[in-house]
Amino acid sequence: MLTSPMAEELPLSSAPARLNLAGYCLGGHDEQVRARDGLIVVTDAEASPQQAQRWSFADLDRAVRCVAAGLLSLGLARGDRVMIRLGNTSEYALLHFGAMAAGLVSVPSSPQLTPGEAQFLLQDCGAAALALAEDLPVEADPRVLIIRARDVARWLAQEEPVDYADTAAQDPAFLVYTSGTTSKPKGVLHAHRSVWGRRPMYDGWYGISDADVMLHAGAFNWTYTLGVGLCDPWAVGASAIVYAGPPARSVWPRLIQEYRPTLFAAVPGLFRQILDDFETGPDAADSAAAAPLPQFASLRHGLVAGEALPSALRTRWEKASGKPLFEALGMSECSTFVSSSPSVPVKDGSPGRPQQGRRIAALPLQGGTQPVPTGQAGLLSIHRSDPGLMLGYWRRPAEEAATTRDEWFVSGDLVSFDEDGYLRYLGRHDDLMTAGGYRVSPAEVEEVLAAVPGVREVAVTQIVVRADVSVIAAFVVPEDGADQEHLRAALGEAAEERLARYKRPRQIVFLGSLPRTRNGKLLRRDLGLSG
């Protein structure tokens, strides 16, 4: 087991008995912080920064409590679920935190869901109210209260703010949906104490202070965005920037240059897209010669999570920006808990070490609570004393039982730890491939192939080629202009040099892009269909 020394200022095991997540983030700042910008909402990346919507911390504190009053005026009771289907707007943020401020349970979701997907979530969570974007039709049980952005505006103008609800740290605060072992998503229920469980990230990943400005590139339906983009900056008194305009990867360098954030968080794919634009755009030659690029001068460093960061991408970003890129590993059930940071040196091929105060272990695949030896693969596990860990899966007792091993939450992630405590991610346990009787991690093969010049992205999985016969296949997105036959040969040479024979791909398939979720995560199960 890897247990980082617990600092006095981070007593994870002693979370307050009474705690309200929204109040923790917004209710305790001094007057100096309350006067500063807490939220900047940008709808037009081309417009002057003076035209952005700005909320001071005092504005946010009052607005969230007014929204809480408005929600309670609808007759909603403690513990009722409020599902949110809005874009990246201030109304989304106010409803999410307002629901928790009122003692209700926020259910973040996406306006991009199909009617069938949205209906499943609505019924599964048993929402009492549904906040809908103006352009979305009402497709809900008549007993479900419908909330529009105009209702939020009315509450801000007419309601008197209520106090933050006196919730227990263990009370439900928000419910997010993630992929299940079946075809349907499963709800992950988090308590108000989860905000206390995020404290190790402040130094262990961000190195954040109240002088920072955070720009997050994700959508609000993702816990990565709600937590890293809003919750944590607000908790320490740092400003948050939200982009609510038309989606386009080209906006991010402009936003960084114009709004001067000190921290920029995104998935690896977005960092890659930003670099691709600079390296292939009209000023590509000048950019390459004049690195670091001035667009990123305000940044102290970048933050990346959501999937494994290829070493080559880290090198490209740090060369182009002149800024470090710190990775974190986490999950919907516990946010991030392994990371590198300004105080935790980056180690190639690893997202970092367990954050201070965490109790993290690699447990045997077949059961037991004795951590596996250093260097050996096991299932990534989190001790149940961690306040950041979920309350449980919503109405999924069988799936919850499958992750419980005495005092441990056991994930499906296969990892190993080295002698310095750095984690090596080996992929999902159910993604493991079998070749020649050996178990093979896709991540191990991908790391080798991704280092080959001319490879933009690569993903590896096992595909069925005929009845009872499956092989390891590599799905490769080549760089623009790469000669595919030359690249195929180079991939074969790299595999032969660095991988045992049974680990080498038997097929190489070239694609224009890899299948991904809306948030940029790889859909490995769809690779066979892509090929």
PDB file of C-alpha atoms in Angstrom, residues 11-168:
ATOM      1  CA  PRO A  11      -6.328  15.790   7.760  1.00  0.00           C
ATOM      2  CA  LEU A  12      -8.484  13.869   5.298  1.00  0.00           C
ATOM      3  CA  SER A  13      -9.847  11.543   7.931  1.00  0.00           C
ATOM      4  CA  SER A  14     -11.172  14.414  10.058  1.00  0.00           C
ATOM      5  CA  ALA A  15     -13.635  16.087   7.705  1.00  0.00           C
ATOM      6  CA  PRO A  16     -16.133  18.281   9.621  1.00  0.00           C
ATOM      7  CA  ALA A  17     -19.314  16.498  10.626  1.00  0.00           C
ATOM      8  CA  ARG A  18     -21.410  19.353   9.199  1.00  0.00           C
ATOM      9  CA  LEU A  19     -20.383  20.599   5.773  1.00  0.00           C
ATOM     10  CA  ASN A  20     -22.112  22.144   2.759  1.00  0.00           C
ATOM     11  CA  LEU A  21     -20.159  21.869  -0.483  1.00  0.00           C
ATOM     12  CA  ALA A  22     -21.424  25.144  -1.951  1.00  0.00           C
ATOM     13  CA  GLY A  23     -20.870  27.003   1.298  1.00  0.00           C
ATOM     14  CA  TYR A  24     -17.337  25.627   1.541  1.00  0.00           C
ATOM     15  CA  CYS A  25     -16.516  26.994  -1.914  1.00  0.00           C
ATOM     16  CA  LEU A  26     -18.235  30.360  -1.712  1.00  0.00           C
ATOM     17  CA  GLY A  27     -19.349  31.208   1.817  1.00  0.00           C
ATOM     18  CA  GLY A  28     -16.179  31.727   3.810  1.00  0.00           C
ATOM     19  CA  HIS A  29     -14.056  34.241   1.895  1.00  0.00           C
ATOM     20  CA  ASP A  30     -12.842  37.504   3.376  1.00  0.00           C
ATOM     21  CA  GLU A  31     -13.807  40.876   1.929  1.00  0.00           C
ATOM     22  CA  GLN A  32     -10.657  41.139  -0.148  1.00  0.00           C
ATOM     23  CA  VAL A  33     -11.448  37.922  -2.012  1.00  0.00           C
ATOM     24  CA  ARG A  34     -15.170  38.703  -2.236  1.00  0.00           C
ATOM     25  CA  ALA A  35     -14.385  41.844  -4.213  1.00  0.00           C
ATOM     26  CA  ARG A  36     -12.423  39.950  -6.885  1.00  0.00           C
ATOM     27  CA  ASP A  37     -13.689  38.166 -10.003  1.00  0.00           C
ATOM     28  CA  GLY A  38     -14.787  34.647  -9.143  1.00  0.00           C
ATOM     29  CA  LEU A  39     -16.280  33.740 -12.530  1.00  0.00           C
ATOM     30  CA  ILE A  40     -15.668  35.119 -16.016  1.00  0.00           C
ATOM     31  CA  VAL A  41     -18.010  33.808 -18.724  1.00  0.00           C
ATOM     32  CA  VAL A  42     -16.822  34.345 -22.309  1.00  0.00           C
ATOM     33  CA  THR A  43     -19.366  33.932 -25.112  1.00  0.00           C
ATOM     34  CA  ASP A  44     -17.326  35.530 -27.911  1.00  0.00           C
ATOM     35  CA  ALA A  45     -13.621  34.734 -28.078  1.00  0.00           C
ATOM     36  CA  GLU A  46     -13.098  37.536 -30.600  1.00  0.00           C
ATOM     37  CA  ALA A  47     -14.641  40.236 -28.404  1.00  0.00           C
ATOM     38  CA  SER A  48     -12.752  42.391 -25.946  1.00  0.00           C
ATOM     39  CA  PRO A  49     -12.298  40.903 -22.448  1.00  0.00           C
ATOM     40  CA  GLN A  50     -14.233  43.909 -21.148  1.00  0.00           C
ATOM     41  CA  GLN A  51     -17.348  42.463 -22.783  1.00  0.00           C
ATOM     42  CA  ALA A  52     -17.204  39.181 -20.853  1.00  0.00           C
ATOM     43  CA  GLN A  53     -19.730  38.478 -18.117  1.00  0.00           C
ATOM     44  CA  ARG A  54     -18.036  38.885 -14.741  1.00  0.00           C
ATOM     45  CA  TRP A  55     -19.174  37.732 -11.308  1.00  0.00           C
ATOM     46  CA  SER A  56     -17.333  38.715  -8.165  1.00  0.00           C
ATOM     47  CA  PHE A  57     -17.133  36.206  -5.318  1.00  0.00           C
ATOM     48  CA  ALA A  58     -19.673  38.344  -3.468  1.00  0.00           C
ATOM     49  CA  ASP A  59     -21.961  38.183  -6.529  1.00  0.00           C
ATOM     50  CA  LEU A  60     -21.588  34.405  -6.735  1.00  0.00           C
ATOM     51  CA  ASP A  61     -22.243  33.892  -3.033  1.00  0.00           C
ATOM     52  CA  ARG A  62     -25.461  35.897  -3.191  1.00  0.00           C
ATOM     53  CA  ALA A  63     -26.568  34.471  -6.562  1.00  0.00           C
ATOM     54  CA  VAL A  64     -26.119  30.852  -5.476  1.00  0.00           C
ATOM     55  CA  ARG A  65     -28.157  31.476  -2.330  1.00  0.00           C
ATOM     56  CA  CYS A  66     -30.866  33.265  -4.354  1.00  0.00           C
ATOM     57  CA  VAL A  67     -31.077  30.272  -6.687  1.00  0.00           C
ATOM     58  CA  ALA A  68     -31.286  28.022  -3.629  1.00  0.00           C
ATOM     59  CA  ALA A  69     -34.234  30.140  -2.432  1.00  0.00           C
ATOM     60  CA  GLY A  70     -35.864  29.894  -5.850  1.00  0.00           C
ATOM     61  CA  LEU A  71     -35.537  26.121  -5.950  1.00  0.00           C
ATOM     62  CA  LEU A  72     -37.005  25.788  -2.470  1.00  0.00           C
ATOM     63  CA  SER A  73     -39.890  28.079  -3.463  1.00  0.00           C
ATOM     64  CA  LEU A  74     -40.920  25.405  -5.987  1.00  0.00           C
ATOM     65  CA  GLY A  75     -41.675  23.063  -3.105  1.00  0.00           C
ATOM     66  CA  LEU A  76     -38.547  20.939  -3.508  1.00  0.00           C
ATOM     67  CA  ALA A  77     -37.487  19.103  -0.351  1.00  0.00           C
ATOM     68  CA  ARG A  78     -34.121  18.115   1.109  1.00  0.00           C
ATOM     69  CA  GLY A  79     -32.544  15.343  -0.999  1.00  0.00           C
ATOM     70  CA  ASP A  80     -34.680  15.910  -4.142  1.00  0.00           C
ATOM     71  CA  ARG A  81     -32.736  15.578  -7.371  1.00  0.00           C
ATOM     72  CA  VAL A  82     -32.409  18.498  -9.805  1.00  0.00           C
ATOM     73  CA  MET A  83     -31.220  17.398 -13.251  1.00  0.00           C
ATOM     74  CA  ILE A  84     -29.420  20.064 -15.322  1.00  0.00           C
ATOM     75  CA  ARG A  85     -29.298  20.120 -19.146  1.00  0.00           C
ATOM     76  CA  LEU A  86     -27.797  23.474 -20.062  1.00  0.00           C
ATOM     77  CA  GLY A  87     -24.762  24.661 -21.976  1.00  0.00           C
ATOM     78  CA  ASN A  88     -21.607  26.138 -20.415  1.00  0.00           C
ATOM     79  CA  THR A  89     -23.419  29.125 -18.973  1.00  0.00           C
ATOM     80  CA  SER A  90     -23.454  30.949 -15.668  1.00  0.00           C
ATOM     81  CA  GLU A  91     -26.969  29.533 -15.111  1.00  0.00           C
ATOM     82  CA  TYR A  92     -25.537  26.000 -15.145  1.00  0.00           C
ATOM     83  CA  ALA A  93     -22.983  26.870 -12.473  1.00  0.00           C
ATOM     84  CA  LEU A  94     -25.534  28.728 -10.337  1.00  0.00           C
ATOM     85  CA  LEU A  95     -28.038  25.865 -10.520  1.00  0.00           C
ATOM     86  CA  HIS A  96     -25.432  23.212  -9.714  1.00  0.00           C
ATOM     87  CA  PHE A  97     -24.137  25.044  -6.644  1.00  0.00           C
ATOM     88  CA  GLY A  98     -27.569  26.483  -5.796  1.00  0.00           C
ATOM     89  CA  ALA A  99     -29.099  23.026  -5.592  1.00  0.00           C
ATOM     90  CA  MET A 100     -26.412  21.880  -3.161  1.00  0.00           C
ATOM     91  CA  ALA A 101     -26.694  25.133  -1.202  1.00  0.00           C
ATOM     92  CA  ALA A 102     -30.392  24.301  -0.691  1.00  0.00           C
ATOM     93  CA  GLY A 103     -29.679  20.746   0.462  1.00  0.00           C
ATOM     94  CA  LEU A 104     -30.885  19.311  -2.851  1.00  0.00           C
ATOM     95  CA  VAL A 105     -28.918  16.942  -5.095  1.00  0.00           C
ATOM     96  CA  SER A 106     -27.555  18.282  -8.382  1.00  0.00           C
ATOM     97  CA  VAL A 107     -27.549  15.899 -11.376  1.00  0.00           C
ATOM     98  CA  PRO A 108     -25.274  17.401 -14.053  1.00  0.00           C
ATOM     99  CA  SER A 109     -25.944  16.224 -17.616  1.00  0.00           C
ATOM    100  CA  SER A 110     -25.399  17.370 -21.177  1.00  0.00           C
ATOM    101  CA  PRO A 111     -27.702  19.238 -23.579  1.00  0.00           C
ATOM    102  CA  GLN A 112     -26.234  17.023 -26.314  1.00  0.00           C
ATOM    103  CA  LEU A 113     -27.927  13.887 -24.981  1.00  0.00           C
ATOM    104  CA  THR A 114     -30.444  12.288 -27.307  1.00  0.00           C
ATOM    105  CA  PRO A 115     -34.056  12.265 -26.060  1.00  0.00           C
ATOM    106  CA  GLY A 116     -33.692   8.579 -25.186  1.00  0.00           C
ATOM    107  CA  GLU A 117     -30.472   9.120 -23.242  1.00  0.00           C
ATOM    108  CA  ALA A 118     -31.912  12.072 -21.357  1.00  0.00           C
ATOM    109  CA  GLN A 119     -35.109  10.185 -20.566  1.00  0.00           C
ATOM    110  CA  PHE A 120     -33.146   7.282 -19.086  1.00  0.00           C
ATOM    111  CA  LEU A 121     -31.172   9.581 -16.774  1.00  0.00           C
ATOM    112  CA  LEU A 122     -34.279  11.486 -15.758  1.00  0.00           C
ATOM    113  CA  GLN A 123     -36.155   8.311 -14.822  1.00  0.00           C
ATOM    114  CA  ASP A 124     -33.187   6.561 -13.249  1.00  0.00           C
ATOM    115  CA  CYS A 125     -32.317   9.427 -10.905  1.00  0.00           C
ATOM    116  CA  GLY A 126     -35.979  10.156 -10.139  1.00  0.00           C
ATOM    117  CA  ALA A 127     -35.493  13.892 -10.630  1.00  0.00           C
ATOM    118  CA  ALA A 128     -38.101  16.189  -9.126  1.00  0.00           C
ATOM    119  CA  ALA A 129     -36.980  19.092 -11.325  1.00  0.00           C
ATOM    120  CA  LEU A 130     -35.285  19.459 -14.702  1.00  0.00           C
ATOM    121  CA  ALA A 131     -33.373  22.565 -15.803  1.00  0.00           C
ATOM    122  CA  LEU A 132     -33.511  22.768 -19.598  1.00  0.00           C
ATOM    123  CA  ALA A 133     -31.817  24.949 -22.183  1.00  0.00           C
ATOM    124  CA  GLU A 134     -34.291  27.199 -23.948  1.00  0.00           C
ATOM    125  CA  ASP A 135     -33.994  25.314 -27.253  1.00  0.00           C
ATOM    126  CA  LEU A 136     -34.683  21.890 -25.728  1.00  0.00           C
ATOM    127  CA  PRO A 137     -38.263  20.562 -25.731  1.00  0.00           C
ATOM    128  CA  VAL A 138     -39.947  19.288 -22.598  1.00  0.00           C
ATOM    129  CA  GLU A 139     -39.983  15.490 -22.720  1.00  0.00           C
ATOM    130  CA  ALA A 140     -40.600  14.628 -19.096  1.00  0.00           C
ATOM    131  CA  ASP A 141     -43.254  13.345 -16.759  1.00  0.00           C
ATOM    132  CA  PRO A 142     -45.711  16.209 -16.060  1.00  0.00           C
ATOM    133  CA  ARG A 143     -44.899  15.840 -12.354  1.00  0.00           C
ATOM    134  CA  VAL A 144     -41.291  16.921 -13.039  1.00  0.00           C
ATOM    135  CA  LEU A 145     -40.822  20.664 -12.543  1.00  0.00           C
ATOM    136  CA  ILE A 146     -39.267  22.414 -15.543  1.00  0.00           C
ATOM    137  CA  ILE A 147     -36.746  25.200 -14.966  1.00  0.00           C
ATOM    138  CA  ARG A 148     -35.480  27.542 -17.680  1.00  0.00           C
ATOM    139  CA  ALA A 149     -32.696  30.125 -17.652  1.00  0.00           C
ATOM    140  CA  ARG A 150     -35.315  32.865 -17.372  1.00  0.00           C
ATOM    141  CA  ASP A 151     -36.387  31.363 -14.025  1.00  0.00           C
ATOM    142  CA  VAL A 152     -32.838  31.760 -12.750  1.00  0.00           C
ATOM    143  CA  ALA A 153     -32.838  35.404 -13.869  1.00  0.00           C
ATOM    144  CA  ARG A 154     -36.132  35.952 -12.039  1.00  0.00           C
ATOM    145  CA  TRP A 155     -34.818  34.384  -8.830  1.00  0.00           C
ATOM    146  CA  LEU A 156     -31.721  36.573  -8.934  1.00  0.00           C
ATOM    147  CA  ALA A 157     -33.919  39.643  -9.218  1.00  0.00           C
ATOM    148  CA  GLN A 158     -36.697  38.731  -6.796  1.00  0.00           C
ATOM    149  CA  GLU A 159     -35.619  36.130  -4.246  1.00  0.00           C
ATOM    150  CA  GLU A 160     -33.985  36.884  -0.919  1.00  0.00           C
ATOM    151  CA  PRO A 161     -30.888  34.715  -0.459  1.00  0.00           C
ATOM    152  CA  VAL A 162     -31.214  31.873   2.027  1.00  0.00           C
ATOM    153  CA  ASP A 163     -28.439  30.548   4.234  1.00  0.00           C
ATOM    154  CA  TYR A 164     -26.460  27.550   3.061  1.00  0.00           C
ATOM    155  CA  ALA A 165     -28.277  24.427   4.196  1.00  0.00           C
ATOM    156  CA  ASP A 166     -26.960  22.859   7.382  1.00  0.00           C
ATOM    157  CA  THR A 167     -26.052  19.566   5.733  1.00  0.00           C
ATOM    158  CA  ALA A 168     -24.081  16.710   7.192  1.00  0.00           C
TER     159      ALA A 168
END
